[in-house]
CSV table of C-alpha atoms in Angstrom, one decimal:
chain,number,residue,atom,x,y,z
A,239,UNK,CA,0.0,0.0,0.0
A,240,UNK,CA,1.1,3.0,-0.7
A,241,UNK,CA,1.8,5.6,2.7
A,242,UNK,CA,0.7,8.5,3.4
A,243,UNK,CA,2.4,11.9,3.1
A,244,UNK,CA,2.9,12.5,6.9
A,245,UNK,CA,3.7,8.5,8.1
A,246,UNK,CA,7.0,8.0,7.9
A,247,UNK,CA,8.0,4.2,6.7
A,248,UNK,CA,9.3,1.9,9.1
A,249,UNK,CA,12.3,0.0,8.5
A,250,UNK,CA,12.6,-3.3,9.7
A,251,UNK,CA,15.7,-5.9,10.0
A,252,UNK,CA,14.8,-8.8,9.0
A,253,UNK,CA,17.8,-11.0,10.4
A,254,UNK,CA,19.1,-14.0,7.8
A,255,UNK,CA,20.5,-17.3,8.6
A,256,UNK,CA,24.1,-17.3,8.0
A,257,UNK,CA,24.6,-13.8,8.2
A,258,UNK,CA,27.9,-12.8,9.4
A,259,UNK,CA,28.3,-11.4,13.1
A,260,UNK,CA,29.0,-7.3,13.1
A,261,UNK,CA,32.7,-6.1,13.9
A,262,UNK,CA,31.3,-4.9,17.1
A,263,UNK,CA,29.8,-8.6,18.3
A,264,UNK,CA,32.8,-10.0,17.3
A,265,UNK,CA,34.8,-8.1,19.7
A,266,UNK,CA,31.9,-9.2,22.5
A,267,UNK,CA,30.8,-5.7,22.6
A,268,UNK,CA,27.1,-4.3,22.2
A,269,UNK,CA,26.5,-3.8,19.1
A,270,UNK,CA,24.5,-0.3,18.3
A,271,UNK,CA,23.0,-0.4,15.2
A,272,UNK,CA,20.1,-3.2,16.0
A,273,UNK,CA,19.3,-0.6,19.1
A,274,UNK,CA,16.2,1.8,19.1
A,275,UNK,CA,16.4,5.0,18.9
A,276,UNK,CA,15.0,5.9,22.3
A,277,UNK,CA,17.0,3.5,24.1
A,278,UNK,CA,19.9,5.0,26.1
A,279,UNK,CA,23.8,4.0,25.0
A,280,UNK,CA,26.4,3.5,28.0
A,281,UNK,CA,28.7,6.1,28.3
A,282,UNK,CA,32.0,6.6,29.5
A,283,UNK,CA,32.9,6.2,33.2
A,284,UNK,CA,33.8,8.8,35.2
A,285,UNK,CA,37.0,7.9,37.5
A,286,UNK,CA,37.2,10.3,40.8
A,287,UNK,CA,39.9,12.6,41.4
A,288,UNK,CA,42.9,11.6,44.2
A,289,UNK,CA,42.7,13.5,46.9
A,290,UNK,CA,45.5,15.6,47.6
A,291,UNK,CA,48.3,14.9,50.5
A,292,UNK,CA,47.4,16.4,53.7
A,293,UNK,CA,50.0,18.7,55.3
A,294,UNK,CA,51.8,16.8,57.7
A,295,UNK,CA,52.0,14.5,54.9
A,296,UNK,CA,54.0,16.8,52.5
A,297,UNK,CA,56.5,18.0,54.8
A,298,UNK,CA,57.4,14.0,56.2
A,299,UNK,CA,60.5,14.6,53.5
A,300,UNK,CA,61.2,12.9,50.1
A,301,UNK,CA,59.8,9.5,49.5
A,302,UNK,CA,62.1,6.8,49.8
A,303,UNK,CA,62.2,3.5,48.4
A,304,UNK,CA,60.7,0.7,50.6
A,305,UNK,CA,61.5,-2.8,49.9
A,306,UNK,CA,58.5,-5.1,49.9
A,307,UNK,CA,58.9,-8.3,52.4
A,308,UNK,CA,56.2,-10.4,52.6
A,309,UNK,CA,54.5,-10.8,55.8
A,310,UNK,CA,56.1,-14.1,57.8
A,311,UNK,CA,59.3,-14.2,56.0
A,312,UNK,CA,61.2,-11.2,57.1
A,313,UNK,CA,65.3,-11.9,56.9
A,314,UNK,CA,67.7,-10.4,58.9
A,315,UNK,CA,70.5,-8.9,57.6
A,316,UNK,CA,74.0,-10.4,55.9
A,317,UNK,CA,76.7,-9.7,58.4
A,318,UNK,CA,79.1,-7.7,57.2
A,319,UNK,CA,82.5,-8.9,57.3
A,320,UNK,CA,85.1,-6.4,59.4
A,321,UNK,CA,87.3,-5.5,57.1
A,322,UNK,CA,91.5,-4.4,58.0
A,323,UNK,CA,94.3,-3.2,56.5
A,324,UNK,CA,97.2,-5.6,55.5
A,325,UNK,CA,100.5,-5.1,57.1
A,326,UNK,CA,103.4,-5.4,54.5
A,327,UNK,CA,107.1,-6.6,56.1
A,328,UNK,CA,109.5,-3.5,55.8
A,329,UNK,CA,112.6,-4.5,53.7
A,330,UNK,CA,115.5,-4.1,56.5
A,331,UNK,CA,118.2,-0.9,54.9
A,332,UNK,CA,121.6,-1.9,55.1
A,333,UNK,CA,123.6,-0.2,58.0
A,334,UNK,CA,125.8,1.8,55.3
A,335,UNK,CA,122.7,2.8,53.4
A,336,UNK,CA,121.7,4.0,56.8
A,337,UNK,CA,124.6,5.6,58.0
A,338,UNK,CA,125.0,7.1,54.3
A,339,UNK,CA,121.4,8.4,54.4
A,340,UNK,CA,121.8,10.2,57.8
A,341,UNK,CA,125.3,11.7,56.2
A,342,UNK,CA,123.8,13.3,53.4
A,343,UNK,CA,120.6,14.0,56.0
A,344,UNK,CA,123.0,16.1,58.5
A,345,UNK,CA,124.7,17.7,55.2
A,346,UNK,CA,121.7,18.9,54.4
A,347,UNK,CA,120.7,20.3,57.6
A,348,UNK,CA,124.1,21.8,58.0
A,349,UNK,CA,123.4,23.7,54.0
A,350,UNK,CA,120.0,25.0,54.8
A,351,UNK,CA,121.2,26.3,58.5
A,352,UNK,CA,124.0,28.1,56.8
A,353,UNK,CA,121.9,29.5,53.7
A,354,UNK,CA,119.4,30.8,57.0
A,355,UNK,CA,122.2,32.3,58.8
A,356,UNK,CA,123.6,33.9,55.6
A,357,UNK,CA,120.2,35.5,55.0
A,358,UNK,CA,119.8,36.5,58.8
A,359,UNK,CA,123.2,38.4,58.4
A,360,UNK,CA,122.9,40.7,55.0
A,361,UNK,CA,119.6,41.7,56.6
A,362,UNK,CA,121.9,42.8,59.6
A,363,UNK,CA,120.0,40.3,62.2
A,364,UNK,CA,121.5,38.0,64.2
A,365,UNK,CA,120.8,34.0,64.0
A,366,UNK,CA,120.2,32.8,67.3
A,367,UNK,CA,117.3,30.3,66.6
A,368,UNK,CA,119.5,27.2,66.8
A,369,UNK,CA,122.7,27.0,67.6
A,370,UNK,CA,125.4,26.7,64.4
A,371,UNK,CA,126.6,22.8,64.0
A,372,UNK,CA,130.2,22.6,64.5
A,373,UNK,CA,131.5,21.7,60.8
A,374,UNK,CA,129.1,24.9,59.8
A,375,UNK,CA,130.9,27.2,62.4
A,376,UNK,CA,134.7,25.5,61.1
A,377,UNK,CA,134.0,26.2,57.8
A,378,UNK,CA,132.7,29.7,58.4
A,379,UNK,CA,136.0,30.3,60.1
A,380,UNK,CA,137.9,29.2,57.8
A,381,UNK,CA,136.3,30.9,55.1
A,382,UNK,CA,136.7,34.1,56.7
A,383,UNK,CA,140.5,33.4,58.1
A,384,UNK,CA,140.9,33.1,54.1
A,385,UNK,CA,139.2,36.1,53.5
A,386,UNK,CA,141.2,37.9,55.9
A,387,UNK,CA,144.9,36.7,54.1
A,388,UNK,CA,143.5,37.5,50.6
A,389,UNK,CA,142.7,41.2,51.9
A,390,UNK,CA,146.0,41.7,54.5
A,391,UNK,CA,147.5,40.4,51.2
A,392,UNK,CA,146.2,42.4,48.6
A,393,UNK,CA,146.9,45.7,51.1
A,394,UNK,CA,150.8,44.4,51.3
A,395,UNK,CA,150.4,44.4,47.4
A,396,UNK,CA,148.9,47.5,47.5
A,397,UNK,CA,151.0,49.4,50.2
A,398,UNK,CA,154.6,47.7,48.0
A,399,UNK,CA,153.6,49.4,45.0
A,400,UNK,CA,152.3,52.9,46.5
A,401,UNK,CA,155.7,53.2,48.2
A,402,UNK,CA,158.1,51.8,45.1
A,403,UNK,CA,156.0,54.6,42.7
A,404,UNK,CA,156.6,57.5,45.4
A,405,UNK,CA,159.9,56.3,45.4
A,406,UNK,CA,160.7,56.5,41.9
A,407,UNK,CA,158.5,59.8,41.9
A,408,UNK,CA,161.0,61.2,44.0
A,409,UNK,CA,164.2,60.1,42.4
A,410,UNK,CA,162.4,61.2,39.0
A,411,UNK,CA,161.3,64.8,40.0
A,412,UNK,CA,163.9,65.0,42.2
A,413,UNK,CA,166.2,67.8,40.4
A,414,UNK,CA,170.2,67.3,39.9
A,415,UNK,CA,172.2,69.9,41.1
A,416,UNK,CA,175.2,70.3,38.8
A,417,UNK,CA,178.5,71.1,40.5
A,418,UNK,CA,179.2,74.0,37.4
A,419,UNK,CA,176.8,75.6,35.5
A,420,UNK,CA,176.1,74.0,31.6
A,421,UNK,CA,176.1,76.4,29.1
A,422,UNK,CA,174.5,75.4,25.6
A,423,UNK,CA,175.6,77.7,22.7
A,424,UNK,CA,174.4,77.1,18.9
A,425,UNK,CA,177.4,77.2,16.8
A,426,UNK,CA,177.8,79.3,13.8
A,427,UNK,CA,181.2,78.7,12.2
A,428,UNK,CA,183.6,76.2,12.9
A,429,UNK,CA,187.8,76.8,11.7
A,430,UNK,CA,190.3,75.0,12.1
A,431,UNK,CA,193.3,76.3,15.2
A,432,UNK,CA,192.9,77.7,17.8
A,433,UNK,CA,190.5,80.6,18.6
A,434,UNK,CA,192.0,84.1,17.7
A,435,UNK,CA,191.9,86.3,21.4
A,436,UNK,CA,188.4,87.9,21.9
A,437,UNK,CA,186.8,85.9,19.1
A,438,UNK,CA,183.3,85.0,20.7
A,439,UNK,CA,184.0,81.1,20.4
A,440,UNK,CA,185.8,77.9,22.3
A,441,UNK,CA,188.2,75.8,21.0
A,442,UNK,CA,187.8,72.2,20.9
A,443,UNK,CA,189.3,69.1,19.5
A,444,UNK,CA,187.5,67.6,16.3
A,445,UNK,CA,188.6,64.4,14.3
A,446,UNK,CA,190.5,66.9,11.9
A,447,UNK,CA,192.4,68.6,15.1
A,448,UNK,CA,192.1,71.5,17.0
A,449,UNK,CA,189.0,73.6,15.9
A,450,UNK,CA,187.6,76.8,16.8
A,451,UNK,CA,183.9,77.2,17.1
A,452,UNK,CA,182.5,80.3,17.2
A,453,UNK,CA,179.7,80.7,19.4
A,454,UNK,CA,176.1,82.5,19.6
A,455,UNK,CA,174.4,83.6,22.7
A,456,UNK,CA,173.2,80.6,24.6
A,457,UNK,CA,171.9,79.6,28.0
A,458,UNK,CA,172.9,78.2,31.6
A,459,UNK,CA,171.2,75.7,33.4
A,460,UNK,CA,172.1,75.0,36.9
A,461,UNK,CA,169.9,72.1,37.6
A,462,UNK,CA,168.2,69.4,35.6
A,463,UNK,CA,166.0,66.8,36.8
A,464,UNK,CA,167.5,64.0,35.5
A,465,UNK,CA,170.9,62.5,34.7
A,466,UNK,CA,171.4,58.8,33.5
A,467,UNK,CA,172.7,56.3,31.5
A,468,UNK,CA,171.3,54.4,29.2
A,469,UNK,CA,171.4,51.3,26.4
A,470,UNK,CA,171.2,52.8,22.8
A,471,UNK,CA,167.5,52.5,21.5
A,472,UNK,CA,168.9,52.9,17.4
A,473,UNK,CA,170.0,50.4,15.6
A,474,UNK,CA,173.9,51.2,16.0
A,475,UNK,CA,175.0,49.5,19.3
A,476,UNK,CA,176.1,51.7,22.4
A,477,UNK,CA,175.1,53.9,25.1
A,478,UNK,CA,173.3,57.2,25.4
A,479,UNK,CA,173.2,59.6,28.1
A,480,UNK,CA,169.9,61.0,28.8
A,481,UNK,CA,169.0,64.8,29.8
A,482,UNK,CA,166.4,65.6,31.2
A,483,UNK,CA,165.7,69.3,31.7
A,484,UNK,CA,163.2,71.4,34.5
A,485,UNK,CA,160.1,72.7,33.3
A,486,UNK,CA,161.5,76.3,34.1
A,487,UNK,CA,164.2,75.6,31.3
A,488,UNK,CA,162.3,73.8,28.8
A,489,UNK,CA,160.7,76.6,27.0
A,490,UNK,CA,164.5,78.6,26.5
A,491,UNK,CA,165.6,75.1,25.4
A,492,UNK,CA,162.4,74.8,22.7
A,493,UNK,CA,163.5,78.2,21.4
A,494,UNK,CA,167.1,78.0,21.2
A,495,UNK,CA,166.5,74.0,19.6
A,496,UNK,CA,164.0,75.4,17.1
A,497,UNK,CA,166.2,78.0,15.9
A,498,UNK,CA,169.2,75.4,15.5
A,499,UNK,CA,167.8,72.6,13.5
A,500,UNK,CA,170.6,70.8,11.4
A,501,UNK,CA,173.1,72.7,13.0
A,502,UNK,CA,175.5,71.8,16.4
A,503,UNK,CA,175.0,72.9,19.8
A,504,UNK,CA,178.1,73.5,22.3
A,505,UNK,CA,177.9,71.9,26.1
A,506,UNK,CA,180.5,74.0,27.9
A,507,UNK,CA,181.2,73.5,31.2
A,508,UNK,CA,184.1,75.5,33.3
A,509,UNK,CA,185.1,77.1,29.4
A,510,UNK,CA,185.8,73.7,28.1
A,511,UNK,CA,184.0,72.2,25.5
A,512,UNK,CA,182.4,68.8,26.9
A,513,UNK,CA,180.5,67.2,23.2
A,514,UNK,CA,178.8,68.6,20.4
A,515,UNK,CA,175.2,67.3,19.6
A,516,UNK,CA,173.9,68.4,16.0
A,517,UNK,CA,169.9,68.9,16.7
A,518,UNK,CA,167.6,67.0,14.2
A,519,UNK,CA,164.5,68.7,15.6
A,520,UNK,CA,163.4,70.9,18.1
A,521,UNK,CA,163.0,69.6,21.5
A,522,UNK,CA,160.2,70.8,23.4
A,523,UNK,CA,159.7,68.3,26.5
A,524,UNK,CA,163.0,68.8,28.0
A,525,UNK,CA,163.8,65.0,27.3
A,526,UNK,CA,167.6,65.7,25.4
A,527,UNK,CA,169.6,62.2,24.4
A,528,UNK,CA,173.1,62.5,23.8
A,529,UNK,CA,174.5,59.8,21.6
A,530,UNK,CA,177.6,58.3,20.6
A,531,UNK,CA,179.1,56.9,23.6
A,532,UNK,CA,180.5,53.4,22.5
A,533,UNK,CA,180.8,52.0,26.0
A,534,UNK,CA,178.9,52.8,28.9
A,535,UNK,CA,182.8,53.7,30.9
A,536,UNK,CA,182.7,56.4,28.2
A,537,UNK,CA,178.7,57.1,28.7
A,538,UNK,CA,179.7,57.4,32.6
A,539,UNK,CA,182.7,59.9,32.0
A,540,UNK,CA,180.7,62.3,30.0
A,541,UNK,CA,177.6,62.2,32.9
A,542,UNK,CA,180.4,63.0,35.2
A,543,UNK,CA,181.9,66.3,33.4
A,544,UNK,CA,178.2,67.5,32.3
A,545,UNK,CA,177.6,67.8,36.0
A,546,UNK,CA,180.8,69.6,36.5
A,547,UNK,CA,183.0,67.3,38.4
């Protein structure tokens, strides 16, 4: 029959043999879909909410792990073995290891004692902690006995060598008095005889004979400072005799030297003609060197007549 406009058609499952079981019977739940409409579906279940810790119950402290043990069967504890400590045998040292050991020991003690001390004395303190081991104080002792020679030494050394140069200061400044005045004249002409009377000149003996030598004005010295002897420094063997003149005569010497170069100079002494030096240069340190004397008997005799005896 056909329905009516405002009758809604019923559907109705008609259930078949053999069908197969829904997903939802299979699993042994209910199924839904053969359910009517108006009949209520199971919802989910609603699990109440843990109450929270009271507050002696938070502040008990951190939970700690609790081991279960069933009622009946509780165990006691595994004793604990006491444990110890092993003792090892010492090796037995030698006696000479021993004895070398407490050596080298005491020489150490005796190094650092004397390295304090040291210390306490450049700081101008005095070590007085411990008293100084005998080998330290002997070797201090005789360090400073050494000490002492090297410096009483070096003071002899020093007190030797002050006197010998203020000796031979003295005997070198130490002016020679000459027994007759040396004259020094340049010469200007030289003729052979003897010297006509009042003819400004002296007559001498060359190796061509008697010779006069006529003279220009010269100077006297009455003192020099030094008179010696001495081995020839050319290459000619010999001996010279070395002048050498005050510093109140040197600059008289310088002139009459530099005005005489290449020519001869006259030493008279007591108006007799003693040697004639020809000047090479002009000497202005004083330091005149006669030379020519073969022998030092014939260097000796002509010291002894420039000094006028």
């Amino acid at each position: 029959m056909p329905a009516g406009p405002d009758v809604p058609a019923e559907q109705v499952r008609v259930p078949r043999q053999g069908a197969v079981p829904s997903p939802a019977q299979a699993l042994g739940q209910d199924d839904l879909s053969g359910r009517a409409a108006t009949e209520p579906v199971p919802g989910p279940t609603l699990i109440p909410e843990p109450e929270a810790p009271r507050p002696e119950e938070r502040s008990a402290g951190p939970a700690r792990a609790v081991r279960f043990e069933p009622s009946g069967e509780r165990r006691d504890p595994a004793p604990v073995s006491e444990r110890s400590t092993a003792v090892l045998p010492v090796p037995e040292i030698p006696d000479a290891d021993r004895r070398r050991r407490a050596r080298a020991e005491q020489r150490r003690r005796a190094a650092a004692e004397t390295k304090r001390s040291r210390a306490a004395r450049r700081q101008g303190l005095a070590y007085r902690e411990r008293p100084v081991p005998a080998p330290v104080r002997a070797a201090d002792q005789h360090r400073s006995a050494l000490v002492i020679m090297v410096l009483t030494l070096g003071l002899l050394i020093a007190a030797v060598a002050v006197t010998g140069g203020m000796i031979a200061s003295s005997m070198r400044t130490q002016p020679v008095t000459l027994a007759a005045p040396l004259h020094v004249y340049p010469v200007t002409q030289a003729m052979p005889g003897q010297c006509p009377a009042g003819t400004p000149g002296i007559t001498g003996q060359a190796s061509t004979g008697v010779t006069c030598y006529r003279l220009a004005q010269g100077i006297a010295i009455h003192k020099v400072a030094d008179l010696r002897v001495q081995k020839s420094r050319g290459s000619s063997p010999g001996y010279d005799v070395a002048l050498t003149l005050r510093p109140v005569d040197r600059h008289a010497f310088a002139r009459l030297t530099g005005a005489t170069v290449g020519r001869d100079l006259a030493f008279v002494v007591r108006d007799r003609l003693i040697t004639l030096p020809r000047v090479d240069m002009p000497i202005r340190d004083g330091k005149v060197v006669v030379t020519g004397s073969p022998t030092r008997a014939a260097a000796n005799t002509l010291v002894h007549e420039l000094k006028g005896r």
